[in-house]
XYZ file of C-alpha atoms in Angstrom:
756
model
C 44.867 20.071 28.714
C 41.674 20.723 29.729
C 38.797 17.969 29.407
C 35.161 17.857 28.786
C 32.976 16.400 31.371
C 32.565 12.651 31.180
C 30.163 11.513 28.985
C 26.825 9.599 31.155
C 26.960 5.865 31.711
C 24.519 4.493 28.555
C 22.903 1.111 28.983
C 24.294 -1.385 26.506
C 21.925 -2.462 23.106
C 22.136 -6.014 24.837
C 20.691 -4.556 28.053
C 17.369 -3.210 26.150
C 17.147 -6.746 24.551
C 17.979 -9.131 28.055
C 15.020 -6.530 29.442
C 12.533 -7.553 26.457
C 12.959 -11.297 26.972
C 12.408 -10.577 30.709
C 9.313 -9.035 30.074
C 8.613 -11.706 27.550
C 9.301 -14.403 30.092
C 6.637 -12.759 32.466
C 3.882 -12.853 29.428
C 4.687 -16.040 28.525
C 4.360 -17.610 32.232
C 1.451 -16.021 33.198
C -0.461 -15.845 29.978
C -3.557 -15.788 29.925
C -3.880 -13.739 32.489
C -6.975 -15.574 34.676
C -5.925 -15.330 38.063
C -7.923 -16.527 40.868
C -8.451 -15.154 44.428
C -7.626 -19.113 46.069
C -4.342 -20.228 44.976
C -3.656 -23.856 44.654
C -0.941 -25.054 47.713
C 2.368 -24.409 47.580
C 3.273 -28.015 48.031
C 2.717 -28.507 44.389
C 5.353 -26.605 43.579
C 7.853 -29.132 45.193
C 6.050 -32.112 44.153
C 7.784 -33.463 40.940
C 11.699 -32.944 40.881
C 12.359 -34.676 37.806
C 13.339 -32.155 34.802
C 12.386 -34.973 32.228
C 9.460 -36.453 33.132
C 7.525 -34.602 30.128
C 10.360 -33.826 27.249
C 8.650 -31.238 25.128
C 7.574 -29.109 28.368
C 11.183 -29.569 29.330
C 12.671 -28.311 25.756
C 9.897 -25.722 25.710
C 11.380 -24.029 29.331
C 15.014 -24.531 28.548
C 14.569 -22.444 25.033
C 12.321 -19.977 26.863
C 15.351 -18.710 29.224
C 18.481 -19.734 26.673
C 17.578 -15.858 24.492
C 17.788 -14.281 28.258
C 21.164 -16.022 29.210
C 22.646 -15.103 25.739
C 21.717 -10.986 26.635
C 22.706 -11.236 29.992
C 26.279 -12.254 28.980
C 26.952 -9.170 26.865
C 24.946 -6.598 28.612
C 27.313 -7.407 31.850
C 30.807 -5.755 31.831
C 32.228 -8.266 34.403
C 31.536 -12.229 35.201
C 30.772 -11.195 38.642
C 27.906 -8.978 37.673
C 27.176 -11.912 35.075
C 26.446 -14.676 37.547
C 24.718 -12.135 40.161
C 22.426 -10.787 37.645
C 21.958 -14.473 36.092
C 21.096 -16.053 39.807
C 18.445 -12.915 40.409
C 16.888 -13.188 37.024
C 16.785 -16.931 37.735
C 14.926 -16.494 41.179
C 12.707 -13.997 40.045
C 11.857 -14.473 36.675
C 11.754 -18.486 37.314
C 11.087 -19.691 40.940
C 8.530 -15.861 41.602
C 6.919 -16.803 38.058
C 6.353 -20.440 39.136
C 5.148 -19.157 42.834
C 2.801 -16.755 41.026
C 1.228 -19.652 38.697
C -0.393 -21.241 41.744
C -3.122 -18.503 41.172
C -3.635 -19.704 37.637
C -6.033 -22.387 37.152
C -4.715 -23.108 33.800
C -0.738 -23.443 34.004
C 0.734 -26.113 36.524
C 3.131 -24.813 38.785
C 6.334 -27.207 39.059
C 9.713 -27.030 40.438
C 11.065 -28.746 37.292
C 10.394 -25.885 35.153
C 12.445 -23.775 37.483
C 15.189 -26.333 37.138
C 14.895 -26.235 33.111
C 14.857 -22.671 32.805
C 18.484 -22.498 34.871
C 19.274 -24.947 32.009
C 18.347 -22.760 29.591
C 20.035 -19.605 31.337
C 23.529 -21.451 31.501
C 23.493 -22.645 27.762
C 22.334 -19.440 26.757
C 25.343 -17.762 28.770
C 27.902 -20.285 27.687
C 26.856 -19.850 23.993
C 27.357 -16.331 24.172
C 30.681 -16.894 25.446
C 31.767 -18.705 22.852
C 30.115 -16.903 19.849
C 31.413 -13.779 21.684
C 34.718 -13.122 19.757
C 33.276 -13.758 16.525
C 30.480 -11.371 16.928
C 32.893 -8.609 18.170
C 34.862 -9.268 15.006
C 31.896 -9.376 12.855
C 30.231 -6.227 14.307
C 26.441 -7.326 13.062
C 24.541 -5.291 14.973
C 24.133 -1.429 13.454
C 23.285 0.251 16.392
C 21.804 3.491 14.560
C 18.128 2.648 14.687
C 15.497 4.826 16.029
C 12.599 3.741 18.489
C 9.803 4.533 15.936
C 10.917 2.436 13.536
C 11.859 -0.449 15.509
C 8.361 0.045 17.633
C 6.708 -0.508 14.304
C 8.885 -3.638 13.632
C 7.470 -4.558 16.702
C 3.487 -3.914 15.966
C 4.407 -6.130 13.243
C 5.411 -9.253 14.770
C 2.500 -8.916 17.405
C -0.068 -8.891 14.272
C 1.732 -11.648 12.869
C 2.750 -13.779 15.424
C 0.622 -13.087 18.642
C 0.051 -15.066 21.015
C 3.864 -15.647 20.422
C 3.896 -18.788 22.878
C 5.759 -21.403 21.162
C 5.901 -25.062 21.803
C 7.086 -28.596 20.337
C 4.541 -30.565 21.330
C 4.085 -32.380 18.124
C 0.583 -33.267 18.783
C -0.714 -29.506 19.251
C 1.729 -28.300 16.026
C 0.421 -31.153 13.997
C -3.207 -29.997 14.888
C -2.192 -26.342 14.130
C -0.485 -27.328 10.614
C -3.001 -29.395 9.227
C -5.676 -26.923 8.534
C -2.649 -25.297 5.883
C -2.568 -28.705 4.469
C -5.794 -30.041 4.162
C -6.343 -26.755 1.347
C -9.545 -24.944 2.819
C -10.954 -22.479 0.769
C -8.663 -19.363 -0.567
C -9.182 -16.341 1.060
C -7.463 -13.734 -1.239
C -7.993 -10.651 1.435
C -6.189 -13.038 3.912
C -3.553 -13.392 1.521
C -3.333 -9.572 0.537
C -3.523 -8.339 4.394
C -0.579 -10.411 5.251
C 1.672 -9.225 2.281
C 0.709 -5.760 2.621
C 1.324 -5.628 6.193
C 4.674 -7.902 5.688
C 5.761 -5.224 2.387
C 5.025 -2.387 5.049
C 7.128 -3.621 7.846
C 10.110 -4.816 6.130
C 10.521 -1.525 4.450
C 10.268 0.076 7.989
C 13.020 -2.596 8.854
C 15.541 -2.117 5.955
C 15.526 1.862 6.863
C 15.796 1.157 10.727
C 18.550 -0.983 9.723
C 19.125 -2.995 13.404
C 21.736 -5.147 11.205
C 24.339 -4.036 9.173
C 23.592 -6.726 6.671
C 20.203 -6.483 4.566
C 19.995 -9.881 3.598
C 20.583 -10.405 7.505
C 17.862 -8.062 8.371
C 15.511 -9.804 5.697
C 16.513 -13.433 6.731
C 16.186 -12.845 10.452
C 12.945 -11.325 9.680
C 11.609 -14.138 7.658
C 12.803 -16.758 10.196
C 11.335 -15.146 13.336
C 7.750 -14.576 11.739
C 7.546 -17.954 9.185
C 9.113 -20.116 12.810
C 6.288 -18.417 15.059
C 3.672 -19.396 12.305
C 4.458 -22.733 12.726
C 5.550 -23.070 16.290
C 2.611 -20.984 18.043
C -0.378 -23.338 18.093
C -2.579 -20.899 18.507
C -5.491 -20.914 15.799
C -5.174 -22.747 12.598
C -2.352 -22.261 10.127
C -3.421 -20.636 6.716
C -1.294 -20.863 3.568
C -2.318 -17.305 2.732
C -0.472 -16.216 5.576
C 2.514 -17.749 4.881
C 2.373 -16.942 1.472
C 1.815 -13.485 2.549
C 4.426 -13.267 4.628
C 7.062 -14.660 2.324
C 5.409 -12.245 -0.552
C 5.582 -9.074 0.951
C 8.674 -9.365 2.350
C 10.307 -9.764 -1.261
C 8.145 -7.358 -2.492
C 9.236 -4.785 0.667
C 13.012 -5.576 -0.224
C 12.429 -4.882 -3.745
C 11.015 -1.687 -3.106
C 13.541 -0.705 -0.839
C 16.382 -1.679 -3.245
C 14.514 0.261 -6.437
C 13.794 3.276 -4.406
C 16.695 3.918 -2.275
C 16.607 7.317 -0.795
C 12.743 7.893 -1.814
C 11.516 4.082 -0.193
C 9.515 6.323 2.413
C 6.968 7.326 -0.446
C 6.446 3.483 -0.703
C 6.252 3.218 3.127
C 3.391 6.261 2.746
C 1.363 4.681 0.259
C 1.442 1.133 1.494
C 0.642 2.449 5.312
C -2.438 4.529 3.785
C -3.390 1.041 1.620
C -3.398 -0.636 5.015
C -5.293 1.746 7.163
C -7.948 2.116 4.453
C -8.212 -1.621 4.023
C -9.067 -1.639 8.115
C -12.105 0.978 6.941
C -13.435 -0.499 3.871
C -13.597 -3.975 5.117
C -14.640 -6.174 7.745
C -11.440 -6.046 9.704
C -12.767 -5.442 13.557
C -15.648 -7.548 13.085
C -19.150 -8.181 10.955
C -21.275 -5.369 9.617
C -23.978 -6.396 12.353
C -21.805 -5.606 15.586
C -21.148 -2.174 13.963
C -21.489 0.788 16.658
C -19.442 3.662 17.487
C -18.240 4.720 21.082
C -15.970 6.982 22.720
C -14.311 4.125 24.260
C -10.801 3.474 22.877
C -9.897 -0.110 21.367
C -13.407 -1.090 21.746
C -13.588 -3.827 19.259
C -10.664 -5.204 21.497
C -12.682 -5.154 24.793
C -16.082 -6.410 23.410
C -14.406 -9.550 22.156
C -12.415 -10.453 24.943
C -9.144 -8.973 26.152
C -6.636 -11.008 23.793
C -8.831 -11.345 20.567
C -8.203 -8.130 19.182
C -4.633 -7.656 19.745
C -3.552 -8.170 15.875
C -6.070 -5.818 14.804
C -5.090 -3.331 17.179
C -1.484 -3.808 16.037
C -2.333 -4.060 11.954
C -3.760 -0.370 12.563
C -0.820 0.602 14.919
C 1.561 -0.187 12.274
C -0.190 1.526 9.771
C -0.516 4.742 11.608
C 3.158 4.797 12.579
C 4.124 4.055 8.914
C 2.081 7.459 7.779
C 4.164 9.210 10.714
C 7.363 7.820 10.323
C 7.323 8.138 6.375
C 6.290 11.888 6.784
C 9.218 12.978 9.220
C 12.045 10.945 7.876
C 13.766 11.568 4.588
C 15.636 14.682 3.689
C 12.748 16.924 3.780
C 10.170 15.992 6.509
C 6.441 16.594 5.518
C 5.877 19.769 7.867
C 8.115 22.539 8.560
C 7.260 22.221 12.638
C 7.170 18.698 14.736
C 3.915 18.640 15.057
C 2.451 19.566 11.832
C 2.465 16.082 9.864
C 1.350 14.310 13.065
C -1.694 16.753 13.358
C -2.322 15.763 9.625
C -2.282 12.392 10.249
C -4.836 12.479 13.477
C -7.259 14.739 11.232
C -6.743 11.781 8.372
C -7.583 9.280 10.987
C -10.435 10.812 12.199
C -11.799 11.639 8.588
C -11.531 7.308 7.944
C -13.188 6.720 11.357
C -16.215 8.810 10.018
C -15.955 6.769 6.990
C -16.087 3.673 8.831
C -19.353 4.863 10.585
C -20.633 5.594 6.921
C -20.276 2.494 5.681
C -21.104 0.359 8.577
C -17.721 -1.927 8.138
C -17.308 -2.847 11.747
C -17.169 -1.227 15.240
C -16.281 2.453 15.323
C -14.435 4.142 18.391
C -11.488 6.045 19.017
C -8.952 3.562 19.246
C -6.798 4.508 16.054
C -7.083 8.565 16.907
C -5.621 7.488 20.247
C -2.726 5.516 18.546
C -1.716 8.285 16.544
C -1.507 10.593 19.707
C 0.261 7.940 21.528
C 2.758 7.693 18.663
C 2.966 11.398 17.944
C 5.729 12.014 20.573
C 8.126 9.125 18.828
C 7.281 11.188 15.309
C 8.022 14.575 16.502
C 11.325 13.896 18.309
C 12.261 11.978 14.446
C 11.422 14.625 13.054
C 13.653 16.946 15.201
C 16.518 14.691 14.374
C 15.681 14.620 10.988
C 15.500 18.431 10.904
C 18.604 19.281 12.774
C 21.089 16.656 10.731
C 19.730 18.613 7.751
C 20.926 22.113 8.869
C 23.486 23.925 6.671
C 25.067 25.670 9.538
C 25.992 21.759 10.939
C 28.077 21.288 7.509
C 29.684 23.897 7.890
C 30.376 25.752 11.117
C 30.637 22.803 13.358
C 33.769 21.507 11.368
C 35.582 24.824 11.570
C 35.755 25.151 8.094
C 35.212 28.160 7.088
C 32.410 28.668 3.781
C 33.734 30.342 0.634
C 32.048 33.210 -0.537
C 29.065 33.168 -2.801
C 30.826 34.876 -5.778
C 33.733 32.156 -5.590
C 31.616 29.476 -5.453
C 29.136 30.405 -8.210
C 31.027 29.313 -11.442
C 31.555 25.754 -9.610
C 27.715 25.972 -9.257
C 27.132 26.748 -12.975
C 29.483 24.203 -13.980
C 28.430 21.248 -11.938
C 24.597 22.481 -12.880
C 23.947 19.575 -15.643
C 25.801 16.885 -13.368
C 23.375 17.459 -10.646
C 20.481 16.901 -12.830
C 21.526 13.676 -14.024
C 22.054 12.483 -10.171
C 18.349 13.792 -9.674
C 16.938 11.940 -12.749
C 15.697 8.436 -11.340
C 17.244 5.689 -12.763
C 15.503 3.642 -15.330
C 15.984 0.265 -13.793
C 14.715 1.937 -10.442
C 11.298 3.523 -12.230
C 10.529 0.273 -13.935
C 10.772 -1.754 -10.381
C 8.561 0.651 -9.255
C 5.944 0.141 -12.476
C 5.910 -3.710 -11.323
C 5.335 -2.894 -7.910
C 2.269 -0.463 -8.881
C 0.972 -3.337 -11.057
C 1.038 -5.903 -8.606
C -0.411 -3.966 -6.212
C -3.312 -2.687 -8.626
C -3.839 -6.141 -9.729
C -4.296 -7.733 -6.004
C -6.183 -4.815 -5.445
C -8.829 -5.387 -8.073
C -8.852 -9.139 -7.564
C -9.726 -8.218 -3.675
C -12.390 -6.073 -4.911
C -14.116 -8.743 -6.842
C -14.551 -10.739 -3.698
C -16.875 -8.111 -1.909
C -20.667 -8.584 -1.745
C -21.695 -4.921 -2.632
C -19.359 -4.800 -6.020
C -21.496 -3.481 -8.740
C -22.418 -6.254 -11.203
C -21.184 -4.141 -14.035
C -17.730 -4.514 -12.574
C -18.063 -8.353 -11.812
C -19.254 -9.045 -15.770
C -15.816 -7.694 -16.984
C -14.037 -10.915 -15.449
C -15.811 -14.021 -16.117
C -12.601 -16.270 -14.721
C -11.403 -13.689 -12.293
C -7.820 -14.726 -13.612
C -5.339 -12.798 -12.172
C -3.858 -12.418 -15.808
C -7.052 -10.815 -17.144
C -6.791 -8.523 -14.133
C -2.902 -7.797 -14.381
C -3.674 -6.868 -18.375
C -6.776 -4.716 -17.368
C -4.520 -2.929 -14.840
C -2.198 -2.158 -17.298
C -5.128 -0.605 -19.400
C -6.093 1.764 -16.214
C -2.723 3.247 -15.994
C -2.441 3.575 -19.433
C -5.516 5.535 -19.246
C -3.518 8.054 -17.566
C 0.077 7.282 -18.942
C -1.222 7.428 -22.426
C -2.674 11.304 -22.480
C 1.003 12.364 -20.751
C 2.854 10.240 -23.264
C 0.767 11.642 -26.353
C 1.429 15.228 -25.457
C 4.824 14.634 -24.568
C 5.924 13.195 -27.813
C 3.625 15.718 -29.849
C 5.468 18.458 -28.222
C 8.828 17.152 -29.270
C 7.591 17.327 -33.128
C 8.221 20.638 -35.662
C 3.855 20.698 -36.437
C 2.663 18.858 -33.155
C -0.890 19.463 -34.428
C -0.546 17.418 -37.657
C 0.601 14.452 -35.231
C -2.227 14.328 -32.993
C -5.198 13.086 -35.170
C -2.886 10.051 -36.131
C -1.252 9.508 -32.795
C -4.939 9.781 -30.889
C -6.003 6.592 -32.390
C -3.330 4.774 -31.638
C -3.522 5.364 -28.214
C -6.799 4.092 -27.936
C -6.320 1.198 -30.443
C -3.627 0.308 -27.499
C -6.411 0.112 -25.171
C -8.370 -1.900 -27.007
C -6.021 -4.560 -27.498
C -5.607 -4.833 -23.679
C -9.225 -5.029 -22.749
C -9.830 -7.464 -25.644
C -7.716 -9.843 -24.150
C -8.358 -8.961 -20.529
C -12.460 -8.497 -20.008
C -15.080 -10.583 -21.809
C -16.815 -10.132 -25.549
C -20.023 -9.537 -23.771
C -18.613 -6.834 -21.789
C -16.873 -5.454 -24.577
C -20.271 -5.315 -26.850
C -22.013 -3.468 -23.838
C -19.559 -0.925 -23.612
C -19.298 -0.050 -27.800
C -22.171 -1.872 -28.870
C -22.520 -4.959 -31.237
C -20.978 -4.659 -34.229
C -24.024 -4.278 -36.907
C -22.898 -1.834 -39.701
C -22.276 -4.525 -42.583
C -25.799 -6.035 -41.925
C -27.074 -2.491 -42.154
C -25.286 -1.891 -45.171
C -25.173 -4.749 -47.570
C -28.692 -6.166 -46.618
C -31.001 -2.762 -45.341
C -29.430 -0.661 -48.003
C -28.344 1.935 -45.103
C -25.580 3.982 -47.019
C -27.164 3.267 -50.929
C -26.540 0.626 -53.672
C -22.854 1.728 -54.037
C -21.737 1.579 -50.590
C -23.803 -1.814 -50.468
C -22.286 -3.222 -53.576
C -18.902 -2.246 -52.523
C -18.655 -3.408 -48.714
C -20.231 -6.767 -50.047
C -17.203 -7.328 -51.562
C -15.198 -6.701 -48.363
C -14.938 -9.905 -45.556
C -17.340 -9.330 -43.090
C -14.858 -10.024 -39.887
C -12.710 -7.360 -41.709
C -15.581 -4.472 -41.474
C -16.695 -5.679 -37.875
C -12.700 -5.460 -36.788
C -12.885 -1.709 -38.057
C -16.115 -0.791 -37.045
C -15.094 -2.090 -33.517
C -11.702 0.037 -33.695
C -13.634 3.137 -34.774
C -16.431 3.139 -32.194
C -14.019 2.308 -29.369
C -11.483 4.987 -30.384
C -14.437 7.438 -30.259
C -15.739 6.490 -27.144
C -11.965 6.135 -25.493
C -11.248 10.054 -26.949
C -14.011 11.094 -24.624
C -11.911 10.723 -21.960
C -8.478 10.559 -23.698
C -8.698 14.294 -25.543
C -9.298 16.112 -22.439
C -6.734 14.233 -20.812
C -3.983 15.264 -23.146
C -5.642 18.507 -23.396
C -4.913 18.977 -19.520
C -1.635 17.677 -19.874
C -0.734 19.703 -22.933
C -1.983 22.924 -20.614
C 0.007 21.863 -17.531
C 3.293 21.000 -19.568
C 5.439 24.611 -19.408
C 7.234 22.907 -22.171
C 4.888 23.877 -24.754
C 4.793 27.380 -26.246
C 1.484 29.366 -26.204
C 1.871 29.392 -30.167
C 2.042 25.494 -30.586
C -0.397 24.983 -27.731
C -3.215 26.863 -28.943
C -3.536 24.622 -32.526
C -2.873 21.566 -30.720
C -5.937 22.400 -28.346
C -7.934 23.292 -31.362
C -7.615 19.688 -32.776
C -8.151 18.112 -30.144
C -11.318 19.791 -29.245
C -12.347 18.758 -32.981
C -11.414 15.259 -32.102
C -13.079 15.259 -28.752
C -16.644 16.803 -30.888
C -16.290 14.058 -33.525
C -15.791 11.429 -31.060
C -19.166 12.568 -28.968
C -20.974 12.905 -32.459
C -20.116 9.372 -33.780
C -20.768 7.345 -30.289
C -23.659 9.297 -28.786
C -25.407 10.983 -31.230
C -24.784 8.113 -33.792
C -24.886 5.379 -31.054
C -25.523 1.903 -32.469
C -27.146 1.163 -29.479
C -29.034 2.536 -26.552
C -26.835 1.327 -23.621
C -24.987 4.711 -23.579
C -27.787 7.345 -24.921
C -30.079 5.765 -22.405
C -28.115 6.839 -19.157
C -27.432 10.799 -20.970
C -30.066 13.150 -20.322
C -31.603 15.473 -23.105
C -28.923 18.385 -23.373
C -27.016 16.398 -20.703
C -23.771 16.526 -22.986
C -22.233 19.684 -22.062
C -22.692 18.619 -18.747
C -20.657 15.561 -19.040
C -18.013 17.422 -20.707
C -17.541 19.447 -18.388
C -17.245 16.491 -15.693
C -14.413 15.278 -17.939
C -12.890 18.381 -17.980
C -12.976 18.927 -14.018
C -11.601 15.342 -14.018
C -8.764 15.680 -16.636
C -7.502 18.954 -14.768
C -7.514 17.298 -11.474
C -6.051 14.436 -12.770
C -3.140 16.668 -14.307
C -2.872 18.615 -10.934
C -2.741 15.301 -9.359
C 0.207 13.851 -11.276
C 2.903 16.197 -10.273
C 5.553 16.412 -7.798
C 4.473 16.460 -4.232
C 5.136 18.803 -1.164
C 3.938 19.357 1.597
C 1.784 22.662 0.255
C 0.935 20.938 -2.774
C -0.597 17.986 -0.546
C -3.194 20.419 1.166
C -4.081 22.234 -1.818
C -4.864 18.662 -3.326
C -7.074 17.641 -0.176
C -8.965 20.906 -0.565
C -9.411 20.721 -4.230
C -10.320 16.956 -3.917
C -12.911 18.048 -1.316
C -14.754 20.418 -3.597
C -14.224 18.354 -6.673
C -16.258 15.367 -5.237
C -19.713 17.422 -4.953
C -19.176 19.200 -7.826
C -18.654 16.004 -9.822
C -21.488 14.915 -8.053
C -23.779 17.567 -9.159
C -22.628 17.393 -12.830
C -22.907 13.880 -13.174
C -27.012 14.416 -12.263
C -27.169 16.977 -14.732
C -25.757 15.151 -17.343
C -27.489 11.912 -16.724
C -30.739 10.546 -16.762
C -32.730 10.687 -13.577
C -35.796 8.751 -14.762
C -34.973 5.258 -16.370
C -38.129 3.190 -17.172
C -37.143 -0.560 -17.058
C -37.911 -3.856 -15.519
C -41.236 -2.540 -14.499
C -39.796 0.473 -12.456
C -38.260 3.539 -12.294
C -34.372 4.072 -12.151
C -31.715 6.894 -12.221
C -28.677 6.379 -14.198
C -26.803 6.504 -11.219
C -28.542 3.497 -9.819
C -27.617 1.440 -13.408
C -23.740 2.330 -13.021
C -23.458 2.256 -8.907
C -26.129 -0.180 -7.803
C -25.261 -3.551 -6.773
C -27.903 -5.017 -8.563
C -30.960 -4.272 -10.767
C -32.904 -5.218 -7.466
C -31.544 -3.440 -4.614
C -31.706 0.046 -4.244
C -29.300 2.484 -2.863
C -30.309 5.836 -0.610
C -28.851 8.904 -1.965
C -25.868 9.127 0.885
C -24.810 5.614 -0.186
C -24.641 6.494 -3.965
C -22.749 9.495 -3.028
C -20.336 7.629 -1.258
C -19.961 5.011 -4.034
C -19.483 8.418 -6.755
C -17.020 9.347 -4.270
C -15.112 6.059 -4.228
C -15.214 5.988 -7.950
C -13.797 9.450 -8.373
C -11.059 8.828 -5.934
C -10.076 5.850 -7.602
C -10.053 6.766 -10.965
C -7.959 9.821 -9.865
C -5.524 7.919 -8.321
C -4.841 5.381 -11.040
C -4.758 7.932 -13.561
C -2.385 10.219 -11.758
C -0.394 6.928 -11.058
C -0.568 6.485 -14.553
C 0.364 9.686 -15.661
C 3.317 9.967 -12.941
C 5.107 6.849 -13.890
C 5.049 7.760 -17.438
C 6.757 11.083 -16.477
C 9.368 9.191 -14.035
C 9.802 6.957 -17.086
C 9.951 9.541 -19.780
C 12.617 11.484 -17.616
C 14.971 8.301 -16.386
C 14.936 7.147 -20.381
C 16.132 10.416 -21.554
C 18.641 10.808 -18.849
C 20.025 7.477 -19.793
C 20.132 8.571 -23.196
C 21.946 11.524 -22.468
C 24.734 9.901 -19.850
C 25.027 7.110 -22.871
C 25.846 9.757 -25.432
C 28.055 11.934 -23.136
C 30.218 8.833 -22.708
C 33.697 9.359 -24.671
C 34.050 6.783 -27.634
C 37.587 5.452 -28.250
C 39.004 6.587 -31.776
C 38.375 3.963 -34.648
C 41.509 2.480 -35.786
């Protein structure tokens, strides 16, 4: 019998934990690193030997070394090695650091701290000795996580808990907690930042699973983060921070539970949102300090060596989340291990260019350097994932001979329907995804209203800025993309689809009108559709003749106004609903050509009638004054371009499709801007000044003018935002439709018991 070479000895996980605690002790003993060349006398270390003179300081020093003692017990294989390493650790990390504190004027070096450290070390070792049998029996630690995932979790902790130096001093804690109880002005942006990073960190933590239990991972994360927020007395405690941590952790846990194997797409979305937030908001500092330098982490260095650490940790978590999401799963995003990190680096560079254009804060190369530093971790995880999914490992390494293709083809054909049902998303999972999207979209819109440069047209939509109204408006935005796809899919299942479209199109528009009616102000709705004036014109000005005047006079004015409102809004909404529906029909392969052509012809007719009603026959000049002469054809081309773009973007994403989408978007942005300039009026005389339609639609107010570059940047932002919302609504509608159909077919396939 031959045996292979003995495996190399590896460090236990507890050894890494002990090393991490040792690094933390060095950091905590020497913070804030303000060394001086002339130390205090060595006699000051031995001046006091009473370990309990200052009780809060004594408890802090005991608690500092307690986890190190617990980790050392499990890291060493024998009692002799445990006690030897414990004594060495106490001499180096306690006595040695007390001597090093002589060079720190802000710290007090004392032998009492070393004595308390020894107590903590002994208590930690005794606790581990007592709990060791129970921990071995429970097997709480998983041990299968990847270093990149745990590094991202560490970034999450750094962002929330820096400088992570807790204390039990009652006076310091009272001054720290008081701002959260005094009720200062609520900051939605702070809440959104902490909720976003908590959801992202929770998703990665649950995917890494350092503990075997999901509940243990979530509860441990909440306990550590909330405890650090309460016990680290640096800065003021804010209620938005605590709410953001709890809310984000709950959302991340639910997203992980609902998405299951597809949770990396949630990580990708949240990481992209977090990284974009750092660029478009004043994340690194006020715009007045904005400048560009090649020096990385300049926002950290310019304001002190430690103030900007949470900012850098937030950006590192977002960039690491993008890298981690792209190289995990069954199909990594990129054939080679360097493909996805290269795409992330290019995206980070473009975002930094956007920061320079927006002047939202100091710009540098720190995000690019962070992506390059994290790239090797992502490449290693890519190789590990690719090797785990090779088919030869599923058969060749196990020693089982693979059957011939002719033998397994009947079995494959027999299981095609079962595989389709497995691949179809579950209705409950998709429902949770819809809820999560609505929550994120509502919070994003609420945050957008706090920005100073938001166009006044957007601010006028929400008088009280109620979260409920913004949530209903978010439903209306998603319905803008979901409605056309549902309309095309439902009509495609009817015997004569083209006959149903004239009825289904107004119903989809009226649903959107209902959502807008209860979410935005009446004044804004009147500005969009025009005030209802048909009843007055017909009955008082004899607009349509004597017969119509007498007939309409018998009807209630409110009923006529409601009908006029519905018809005008339906026509206005159809200017975008009709081309989106046509694009959905053109990209849906279930539509046969002999049924597709009549449906497209009916939609073209409805599109033309809608334009005649709300543009040629407009009741007010709110819309017509913005449209150039003969500009309708250019705006129709713009609507067609946007509709095809939305339909393409709502498809199932892959690496090739993502690259194509990026190229198409880069081409569509200048093309759509050119079409809008051709279709909109460039000379409007109002308020004793000459304006353009773009200034009216995108400007901050009626006073300040924006440059051509600023207008294009705002147009690009609006176009991309509307593209994302409509494509997301269309994709969610497709997933809901597929999940509902799969649920119905699976329930119908269950055999029913015979009737008695």
